[in-house]
XYZ file of C-alpha atoms in Angstrom:
154
model
C -0.315 -0.081 0.302
C 2.700 2.191 0.358
C 4.326 2.346 -2.675
C 1.180 2.591 -4.386
C 0.966 5.983 -2.462
C 4.085 7.025 -3.242
C 3.062 6.267 -7.246
C -0.005 7.724 -7.261
C 1.903 11.009 -5.846
C 4.258 10.908 -8.435
C 2.242 10.145 -11.680
C -0.621 12.469 -10.149
C 1.517 15.053 -8.854
C -0.510 16.146 -6.600
C 0.330 18.775 -3.999
C 3.748 19.240 -2.624
C 2.962 18.270 1.045
C 1.736 15.152 0.562
C 5.523 13.732 -0.908
C 7.134 16.621 -0.473
C 9.993 17.646 -2.896
C 11.850 19.258 0.264
C 15.128 16.287 0.308
C 14.557 16.062 4.779
C 10.996 16.719 4.515
C 10.435 13.409 2.070
C 13.015 11.571 4.305
C 10.566 12.106 7.631
C 8.084 10.626 5.986
C 10.320 8.039 4.193
C 12.035 7.498 7.776
C 8.117 6.762 9.625
C 6.744 4.499 5.713
C 9.428 2.591 6.753
C 9.330 2.217 10.871
C 5.853 1.909 10.672
C 5.537 -1.391 9.268
C 7.001 -3.580 12.193
C 5.991 -0.585 14.935
C 2.119 1.393 14.582
C 1.100 -1.573 11.708
C 2.183 -4.246 13.674
C 1.231 -3.881 17.669
C -2.113 -1.632 16.211
C -3.203 -5.182 14.490
C -2.139 -7.367 16.609
C -4.351 -5.359 19.139
C -7.108 -5.550 17.027
C -6.630 -9.168 15.984
C -6.127 -10.239 19.456
C -9.267 -8.471 21.001
C -11.512 -8.118 17.905
C -11.333 -10.856 15.083
C -9.054 -14.142 17.144
C -12.655 -14.197 20.202
C -15.235 -13.990 17.266
C -13.178 -16.648 15.080
C -12.421 -18.748 18.392
C -15.880 -18.456 20.353
C -13.329 -17.456 23.427
C -12.541 -14.826 25.191
C -9.547 -12.738 25.804
C -7.258 -13.192 28.606
C -6.728 -10.262 30.464
C -2.834 -10.635 30.734
C -3.061 -11.584 27.147
C -4.525 -7.988 26.366
C -2.716 -6.343 28.495
C 0.631 -7.225 27.059
C -0.318 -6.795 23.480
C -1.424 -3.365 24.790
C 1.680 -2.050 26.523
C 3.481 -3.823 23.284
C 1.266 -0.905 21.666
C 2.437 1.532 23.825
C 5.564 1.255 23.827
C 5.157 1.916 19.687
C 3.337 4.821 20.551
C 5.782 6.852 22.917
C 8.502 6.274 20.204
C 5.722 8.136 17.756
C 5.218 10.814 19.676
C 8.831 11.741 20.610
C 11.232 10.051 17.165
C 8.319 11.231 15.073
C 5.750 14.300 16.450
C 8.128 15.535 18.280
C 6.890 19.230 18.491
C 5.660 19.833 15.911
C 2.140 20.005 13.511
C 2.951 16.635 11.697
C 5.754 14.324 10.881
C 7.288 16.311 8.189
C 7.150 19.378 9.571
C 3.721 21.704 9.593
C 1.938 20.653 6.781
C 0.289 16.586 6.479
C 2.154 14.392 4.739
C 1.315 10.408 3.404
C 2.889 9.665 6.748
C 0.593 11.309 8.342
C -2.526 9.958 6.529
C -0.746 6.374 7.160
C -0.400 6.846 11.133
C -3.528 7.759 11.661
C -5.621 4.967 9.214
C -2.768 2.202 10.971
C -4.214 2.979 14.811
C -7.566 3.865 13.910
C -7.745 -0.131 14.189
C -7.206 0.132 17.970
C -9.918 2.438 18.666
C -12.178 0.600 16.593
C -11.097 -2.714 19.110
C -12.231 -0.468 21.458
C -8.858 1.244 23.125
C -9.219 4.654 22.737
C -4.684 5.322 23.079
C -5.644 9.092 22.256
C -7.940 9.725 25.738
C -4.456 9.712 27.316
C -2.275 10.779 25.132
C -3.393 15.356 24.396
C -0.248 14.938 21.976
C -1.123 12.153 19.887
C -4.666 13.526 20.834
C -4.166 16.948 19.308
C -2.193 16.188 16.412
C -5.254 13.332 15.416
C -7.837 16.631 14.753
C -4.882 18.093 12.779
C -5.236 15.227 10.897
C -9.248 14.699 10.612
C -9.424 18.213 9.639
C -6.838 18.112 6.787
C -8.092 15.544 5.392
C -12.182 16.944 6.298
C -13.689 15.480 8.930
C -16.886 14.074 6.864
C -15.108 12.214 4.470
C -12.359 10.887 8.010
C -15.459 9.575 8.881
C -16.925 8.236 6.135
C -13.058 6.660 5.534
C -13.235 4.828 8.745
C -17.425 3.593 9.051
C -16.231 -0.221 7.981
C -13.063 -0.647 10.361
C -14.615 1.356 12.830
C -18.146 -0.270 13.319
C -16.011 -3.517 13.453
C -16.431 -4.447 17.002
C -20.197 -4.748 16.235
C -19.829 -8.330 14.599
């Protein structure tokens, strides 16, 4: 999916902020896009699978110990995300939204859909989410996440 996003950004010459031509900003986007696969995506998906899909498929309740371990793994990468990527900037690459922000928030919505509000006790992360939603449009954001946010109703 990352390769497709980069291809589309280049082919259709999207506004520069999505995949910046400035090499330092682009490196920041590339760094996040390379890091997120086994970190945000890996740990967020694991929580979603463990909390929603496995109990649904097996008919067995999730053990509190298993949930605690998976949640702690996600919290470690959330701390890294805030400290290394967001720092004190509005967006990952600086003052404007980029593909990195879009990919990050999409991945973070999986644990949210499993009932884990990872934004609740993280004001920096919550503010960043608000900025990303505003940048893409709240209605479009809700429409894009309608399916995943209803997954726990299975």
